Short mmCIF file of C-alpha atoms and ligand atoms in Angstrom, two decimals:
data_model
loop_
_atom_site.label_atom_id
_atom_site.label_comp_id
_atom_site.label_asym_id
_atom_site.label_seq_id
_atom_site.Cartn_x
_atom_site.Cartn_y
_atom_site.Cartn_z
CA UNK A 8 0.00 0.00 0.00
CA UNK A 9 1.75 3.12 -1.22
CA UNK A 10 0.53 6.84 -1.75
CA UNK A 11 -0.47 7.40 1.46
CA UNK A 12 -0.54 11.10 3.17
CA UNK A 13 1.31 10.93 6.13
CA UNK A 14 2.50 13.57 8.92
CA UNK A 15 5.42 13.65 10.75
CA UNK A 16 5.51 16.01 13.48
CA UNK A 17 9.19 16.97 13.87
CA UNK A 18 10.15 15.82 10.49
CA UNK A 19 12.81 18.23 9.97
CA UNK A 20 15.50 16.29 12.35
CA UNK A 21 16.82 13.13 14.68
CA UNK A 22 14.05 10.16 14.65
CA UNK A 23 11.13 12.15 12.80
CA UNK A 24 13.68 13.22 9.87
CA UNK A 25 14.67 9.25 9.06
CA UNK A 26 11.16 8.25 9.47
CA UNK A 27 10.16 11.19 7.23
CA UNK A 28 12.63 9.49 4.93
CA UNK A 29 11.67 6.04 5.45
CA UNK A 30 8.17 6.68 4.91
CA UNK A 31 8.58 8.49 1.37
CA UNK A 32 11.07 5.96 0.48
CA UNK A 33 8.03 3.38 0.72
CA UNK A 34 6.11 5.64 -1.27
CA UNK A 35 3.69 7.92 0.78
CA UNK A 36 3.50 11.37 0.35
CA UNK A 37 4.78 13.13 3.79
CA UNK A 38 3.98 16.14 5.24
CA UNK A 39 6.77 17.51 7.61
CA UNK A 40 5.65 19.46 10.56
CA UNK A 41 7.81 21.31 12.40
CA UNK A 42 9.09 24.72 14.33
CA UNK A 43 12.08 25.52 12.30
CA UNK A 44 10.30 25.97 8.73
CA UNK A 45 13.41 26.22 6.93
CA UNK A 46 14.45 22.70 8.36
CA UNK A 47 11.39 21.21 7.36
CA UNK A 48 11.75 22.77 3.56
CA UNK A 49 15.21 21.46 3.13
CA UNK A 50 14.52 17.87 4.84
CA UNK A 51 10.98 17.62 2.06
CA UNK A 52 13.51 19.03 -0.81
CA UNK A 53 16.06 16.41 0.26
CA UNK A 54 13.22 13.70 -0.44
CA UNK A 55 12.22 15.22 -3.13
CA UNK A 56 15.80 15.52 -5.01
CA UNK A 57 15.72 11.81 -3.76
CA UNK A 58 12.57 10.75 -6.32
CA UNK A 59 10.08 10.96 -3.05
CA UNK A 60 6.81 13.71 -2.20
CA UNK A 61 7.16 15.79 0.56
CA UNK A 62 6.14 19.36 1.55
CA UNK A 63 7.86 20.73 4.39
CA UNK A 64 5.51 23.35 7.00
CA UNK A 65 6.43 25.62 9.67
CA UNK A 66 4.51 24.44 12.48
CA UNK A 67 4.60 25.00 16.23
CA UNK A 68 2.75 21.81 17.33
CA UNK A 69 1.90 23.51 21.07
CA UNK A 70 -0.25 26.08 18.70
CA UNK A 71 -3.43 23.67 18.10
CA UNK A 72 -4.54 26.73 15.56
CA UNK A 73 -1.57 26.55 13.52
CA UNK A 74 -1.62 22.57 13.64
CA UNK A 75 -4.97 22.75 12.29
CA UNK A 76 -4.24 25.22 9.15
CA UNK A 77 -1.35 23.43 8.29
CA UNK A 78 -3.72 20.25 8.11
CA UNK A 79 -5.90 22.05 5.88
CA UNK A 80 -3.04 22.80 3.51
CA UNK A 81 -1.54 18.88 3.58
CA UNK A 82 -5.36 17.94 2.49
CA UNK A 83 -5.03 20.15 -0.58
CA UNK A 84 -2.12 19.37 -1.77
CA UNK A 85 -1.19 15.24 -0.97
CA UNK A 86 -5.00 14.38 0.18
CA UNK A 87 -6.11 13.06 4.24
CA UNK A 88 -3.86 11.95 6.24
CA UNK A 89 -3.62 8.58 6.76
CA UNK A 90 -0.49 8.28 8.69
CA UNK A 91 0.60 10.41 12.05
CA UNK A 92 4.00 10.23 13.50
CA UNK A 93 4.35 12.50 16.80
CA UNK A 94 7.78 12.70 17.35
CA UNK A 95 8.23 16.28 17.81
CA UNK A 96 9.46 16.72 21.16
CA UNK A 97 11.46 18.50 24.13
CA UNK A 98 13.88 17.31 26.84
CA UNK A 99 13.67 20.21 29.05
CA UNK A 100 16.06 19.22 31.41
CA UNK A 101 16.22 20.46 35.33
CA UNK A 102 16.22 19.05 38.92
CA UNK A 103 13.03 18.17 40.52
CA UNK A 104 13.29 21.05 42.93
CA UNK A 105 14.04 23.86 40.22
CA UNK A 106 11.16 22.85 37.77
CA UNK A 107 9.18 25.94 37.26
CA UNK A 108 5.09 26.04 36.74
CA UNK A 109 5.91 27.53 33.28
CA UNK A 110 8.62 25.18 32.18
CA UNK A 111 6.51 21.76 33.24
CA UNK A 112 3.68 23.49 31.70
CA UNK A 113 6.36 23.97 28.50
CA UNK A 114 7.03 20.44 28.42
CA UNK A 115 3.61 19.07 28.25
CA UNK A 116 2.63 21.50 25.66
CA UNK A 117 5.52 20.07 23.48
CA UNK A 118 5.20 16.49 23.62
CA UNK A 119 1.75 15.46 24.86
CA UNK A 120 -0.29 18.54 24.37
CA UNK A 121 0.60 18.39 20.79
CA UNK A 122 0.18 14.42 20.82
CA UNK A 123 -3.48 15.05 21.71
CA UNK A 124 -3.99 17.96 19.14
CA UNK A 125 -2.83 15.92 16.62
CA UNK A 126 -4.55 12.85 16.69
CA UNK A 127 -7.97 14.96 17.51
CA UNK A 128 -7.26 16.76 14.55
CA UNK A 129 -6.35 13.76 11.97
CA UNK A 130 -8.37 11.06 13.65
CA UNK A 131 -11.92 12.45 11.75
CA UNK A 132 -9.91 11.67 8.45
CA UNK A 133 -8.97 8.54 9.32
CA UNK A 134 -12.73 7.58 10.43
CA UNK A 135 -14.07 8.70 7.46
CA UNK A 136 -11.65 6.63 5.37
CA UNK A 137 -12.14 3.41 7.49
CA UNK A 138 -8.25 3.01 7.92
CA UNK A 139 -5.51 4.86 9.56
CA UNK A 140 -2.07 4.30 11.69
CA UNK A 141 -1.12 6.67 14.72
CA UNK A 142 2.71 6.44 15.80
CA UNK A 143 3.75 8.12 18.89
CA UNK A 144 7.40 8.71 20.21
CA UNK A 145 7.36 8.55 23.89
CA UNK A 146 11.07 7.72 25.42
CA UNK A 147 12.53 4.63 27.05
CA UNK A 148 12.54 7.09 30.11
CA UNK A 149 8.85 6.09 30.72
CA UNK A 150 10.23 2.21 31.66
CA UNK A 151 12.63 3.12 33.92
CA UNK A 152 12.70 6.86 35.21
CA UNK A 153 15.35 8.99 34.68
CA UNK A 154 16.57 11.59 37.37
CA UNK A 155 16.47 15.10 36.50
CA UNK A 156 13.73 14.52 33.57
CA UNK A 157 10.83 14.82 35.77
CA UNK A 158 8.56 16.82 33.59
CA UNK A 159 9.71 15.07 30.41
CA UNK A 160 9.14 12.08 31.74
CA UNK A 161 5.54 12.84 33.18
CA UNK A 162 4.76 14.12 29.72
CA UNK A 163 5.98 11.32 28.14
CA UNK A 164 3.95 8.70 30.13
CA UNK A 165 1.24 10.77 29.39
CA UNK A 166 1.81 9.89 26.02
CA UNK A 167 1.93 6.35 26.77
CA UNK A 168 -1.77 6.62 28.26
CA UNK A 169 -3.27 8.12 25.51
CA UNK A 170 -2.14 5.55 23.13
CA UNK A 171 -3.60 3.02 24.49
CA UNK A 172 -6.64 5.13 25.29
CA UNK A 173 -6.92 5.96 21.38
CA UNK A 174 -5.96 2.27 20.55
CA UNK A 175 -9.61 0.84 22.32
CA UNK A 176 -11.59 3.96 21.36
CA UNK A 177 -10.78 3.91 17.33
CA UNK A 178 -9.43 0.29 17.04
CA UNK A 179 -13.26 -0.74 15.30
CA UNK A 180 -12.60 2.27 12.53
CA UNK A 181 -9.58 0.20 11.75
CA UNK A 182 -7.14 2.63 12.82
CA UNK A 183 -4.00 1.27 15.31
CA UNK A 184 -1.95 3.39 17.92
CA UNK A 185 1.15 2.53 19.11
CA UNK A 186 4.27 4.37 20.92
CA UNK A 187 7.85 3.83 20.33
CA UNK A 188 9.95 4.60 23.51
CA UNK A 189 13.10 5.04 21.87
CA UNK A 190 16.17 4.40 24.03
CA UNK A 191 19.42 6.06 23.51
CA UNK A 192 19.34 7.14 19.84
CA UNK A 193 22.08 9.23 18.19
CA UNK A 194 20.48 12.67 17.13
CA UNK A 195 21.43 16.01 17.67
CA UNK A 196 18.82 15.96 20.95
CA UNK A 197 20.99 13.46 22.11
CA UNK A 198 23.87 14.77 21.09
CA UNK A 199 23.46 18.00 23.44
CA UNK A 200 22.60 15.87 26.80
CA UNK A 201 25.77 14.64 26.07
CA UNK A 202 27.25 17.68 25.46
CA UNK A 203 25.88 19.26 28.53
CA UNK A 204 27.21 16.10 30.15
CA UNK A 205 24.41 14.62 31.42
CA UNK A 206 25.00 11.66 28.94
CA UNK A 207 27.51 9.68 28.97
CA UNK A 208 27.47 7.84 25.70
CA UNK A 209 30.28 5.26 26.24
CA UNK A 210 28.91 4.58 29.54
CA UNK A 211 25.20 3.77 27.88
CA UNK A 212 26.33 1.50 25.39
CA UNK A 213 28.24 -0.70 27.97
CA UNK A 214 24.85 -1.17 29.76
CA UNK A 215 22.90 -1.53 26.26
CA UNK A 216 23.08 -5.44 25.12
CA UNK A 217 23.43 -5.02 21.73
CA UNK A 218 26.90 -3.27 22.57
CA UNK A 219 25.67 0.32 20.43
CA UNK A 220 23.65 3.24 20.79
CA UNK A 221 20.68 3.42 18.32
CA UNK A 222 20.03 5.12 14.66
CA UNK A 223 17.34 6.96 13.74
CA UNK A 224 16.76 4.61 11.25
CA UNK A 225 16.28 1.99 13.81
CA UNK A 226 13.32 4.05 15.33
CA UNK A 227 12.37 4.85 10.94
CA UNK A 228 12.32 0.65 10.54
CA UNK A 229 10.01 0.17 13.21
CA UNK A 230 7.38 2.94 12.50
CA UNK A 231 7.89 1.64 8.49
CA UNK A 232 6.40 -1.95 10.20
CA UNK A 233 4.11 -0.25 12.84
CA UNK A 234 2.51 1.83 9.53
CA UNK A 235 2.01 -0.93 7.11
CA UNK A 236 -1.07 -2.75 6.75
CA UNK A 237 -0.24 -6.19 8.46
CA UNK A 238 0.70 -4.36 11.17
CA UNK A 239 -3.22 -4.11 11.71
CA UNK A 240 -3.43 -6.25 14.51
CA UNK A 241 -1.18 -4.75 16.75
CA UNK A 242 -2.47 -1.65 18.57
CA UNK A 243 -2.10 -0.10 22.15
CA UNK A 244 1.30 -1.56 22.38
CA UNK A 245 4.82 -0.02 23.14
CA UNK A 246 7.50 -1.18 20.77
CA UNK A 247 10.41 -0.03 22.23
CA UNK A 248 13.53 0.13 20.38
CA UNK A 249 16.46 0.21 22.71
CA UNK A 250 18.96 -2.28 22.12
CA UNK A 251 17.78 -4.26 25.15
CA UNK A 252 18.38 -1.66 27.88
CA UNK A 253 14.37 -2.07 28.75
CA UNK A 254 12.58 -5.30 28.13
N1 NAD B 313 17.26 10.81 20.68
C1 NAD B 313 16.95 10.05 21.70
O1 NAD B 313 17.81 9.40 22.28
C2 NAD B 313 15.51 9.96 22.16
C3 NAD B 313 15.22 9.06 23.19
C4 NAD B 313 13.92 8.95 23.64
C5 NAD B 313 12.91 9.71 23.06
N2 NAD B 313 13.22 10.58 22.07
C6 NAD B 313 12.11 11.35 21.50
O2 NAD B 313 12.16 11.25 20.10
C7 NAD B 313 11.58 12.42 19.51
C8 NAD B 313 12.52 12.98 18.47
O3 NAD B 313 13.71 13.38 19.11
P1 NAD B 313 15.11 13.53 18.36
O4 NAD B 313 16.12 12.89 19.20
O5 NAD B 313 14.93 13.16 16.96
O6 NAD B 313 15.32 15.12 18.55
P2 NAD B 313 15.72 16.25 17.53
O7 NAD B 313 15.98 17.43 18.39
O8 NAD B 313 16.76 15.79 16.58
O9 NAD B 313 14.37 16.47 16.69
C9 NAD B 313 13.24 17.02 17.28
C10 NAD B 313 12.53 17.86 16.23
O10 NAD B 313 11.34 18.36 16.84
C11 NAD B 313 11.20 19.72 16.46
N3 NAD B 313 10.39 20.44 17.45
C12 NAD B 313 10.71 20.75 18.72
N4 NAD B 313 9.73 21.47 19.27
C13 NAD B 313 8.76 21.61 18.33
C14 NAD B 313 7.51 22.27 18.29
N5 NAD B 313 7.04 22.96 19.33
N6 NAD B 313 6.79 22.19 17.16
C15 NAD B 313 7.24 21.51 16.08
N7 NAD B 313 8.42 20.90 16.05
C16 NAD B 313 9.18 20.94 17.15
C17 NAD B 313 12.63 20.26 16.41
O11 NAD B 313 12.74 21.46 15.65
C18 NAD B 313 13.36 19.08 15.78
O12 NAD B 313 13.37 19.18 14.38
C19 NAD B 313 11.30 13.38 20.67
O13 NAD B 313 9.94 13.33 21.01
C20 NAD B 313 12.15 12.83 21.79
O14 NAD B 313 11.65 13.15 23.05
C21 NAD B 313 14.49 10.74 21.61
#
C-alpha cells in the first residue's frame, strides 16, 4: 500500500527526519511538521531531489490553531492523512526542585499537548476513510525513570496513556496506535545531553546489550512496520527500540 498522506511532526530532524525518509522511500507522500520551517523545507527538498513527495511546514505543534491550518493545507495538496507520527518533542532538562510552573507546563505542551492535538485533529480523516495508523514517540525514560527529567518524563507517560486510550476507542474504525519509547538514539537531541554532560554515551552502550547506541533509522524501521497494513493487529502496544536496555 503506497501513496499514502502521512505527517510527521518533527520531520525536519533526529528520529522524525529518518522516518520522514523512510516513509517516502516506501512511497507515501509526507507532510513535515515542524518549528524551524526552513528545516522542514530542506529535509521535504532532500526527499524530493531523492525521487520521493514531501512538503515541508512551519509548524509550532503547542499552537493547536496553527496545527490545524497546516492540516488544511496537507489535504489540498497530498490528500487526508492517513499516517501520524508524533515525534516532535522537548527534553527540558532540570532538577526536581528547580522545575518551574511555566517550564513543566512547556514540556507538556511540546510532547503530549501536541500528541493530543494531533490525533484529535487527523483522527476524523482517518474515520471517514475506514483506515488509519497513529505512531507516537514517547522515550525509554517512561520504563525506567530517569533523574532530573521529571517533567519530560511525566509528559511522556502521558503519552503512553493516551495511546492506548486511542488504541480501544478507534481500534473498530480500523485505525491502530502505538508508541515507540526510543532508548538512547544518536540525534542532535541526544547529542546536546551529552554535550551538557548529562549523557555519557560510552557509559550507555556498555549497559545496552546489543553493545551500540541506536540510529534513527532503527526508530524509521520500526514505525515503516508499525505503519504498514499487516501491522493491523497490533495496537495499544509499546515497541520499544532500545537495544535491550528495557525489556
Ligand atoms: N534521541 C533520543 O535518544 C531519544 C530518546 C527517547 C525519546 N526521544 C524522542 O524522540 C523524539 C525525536 O527526538 P530527536 O532525538 O529526533 O530530537 P531532535 O531534536 O533531533 O528532533 C526534534 C525535532 O522536533 C522539532 N520540534 C521541537 N519542538 C517543536 C515544536 N514545538 N513544534 C514543532 N516541532 C518541534 C525540532 O525542531 C526538531 O526538528 C522526541 O519526542 C524525543 O523526546 C528521543
Amino acid at each position: 500500500m503506497t501513496g499514502r498522506t502521512a505527517v510527521v511532526t518533527g520531520g525536519a530532524s533526529g528520529i522524525g527526519g529518518a522516518i520522514s525518509r523512510r516513509l517516502a522511500n516506501d512511497g507515501d507522500l509526507v507532510a513535515i511538521f515542524d518549528i524551524n520551517g526552513a528545516a522542514a523545507e530542506s529535509a521535504a527538498a532532500e526527499i524530493t531531489q531523492d525521487g520521493g513527495k514531501a512538503t515541508g511546514l512551519a509548524v509550532d505543534v503547542t499552537d493547536r490553531t496553527a496545527i490545524a491550518a497546516a492540516l488544511d493545507e496537507v489535504r489540498a495538496v497530498l490528500g487526508r492523512p492517513a499516517i501520524l507520527v508524533n515525534s516532535a518533542g522537548a527534553t527540558l532538562a532540570s532538577p526536581f526542585l528547580d522545575i518551574t510552573r511555566d517550564s513543566w507546563q512547556a514540556a507538556l505542551a511540546v510532547n503530549l499537548t501536541s500528541t493530543f492535538d494531533c490525533c484529535q485533529l487527523v483522527l476524523p480523516d482517518m474515520i471517514d476513510e475506514g483506515w488509519g495508523r497513529i505512531v507516537n514517540i514517547s522515550s525509554s525514560s517512561v520504563h525506567s525513570g530517569s533523574p532530573g527529567l521529571g517533567a519530560y518524563v511525566t509528559s511522556k507517560s502521558g503519552v503512553v496513556g493516551l495511546t492506548k486510550v486511542l488504541a480501544l476507542e478507534f481500534g473498530r474504525h480500523g485505525i491502530t496506535v502505538n508508541s515507540i519509547p526510543p532508548g538512547f538514539i544518536d540525534t542532535p537531541m541526544l547529542r546536546k545531553t551529552v554535550d551538557s554532560g548529562m549523557v555519557d554515551v560510552d557509559a550507555q552502550i556498555g549497559k545496552t546489550p546489543v553493545g551500540r547506541i541506536g540510529r534513527p533509522e532503527d526508530v524509521a524501521a520500526t514505525t515503516a512496520f508499525l505503519v504498514s497494513d499487516e501491522a493491523g493487529y497490533i495496537t495499544g502496544q509499546l515497541i520499544g527500540v532500545n537495544g535491550g536496555r528495557n525489556t
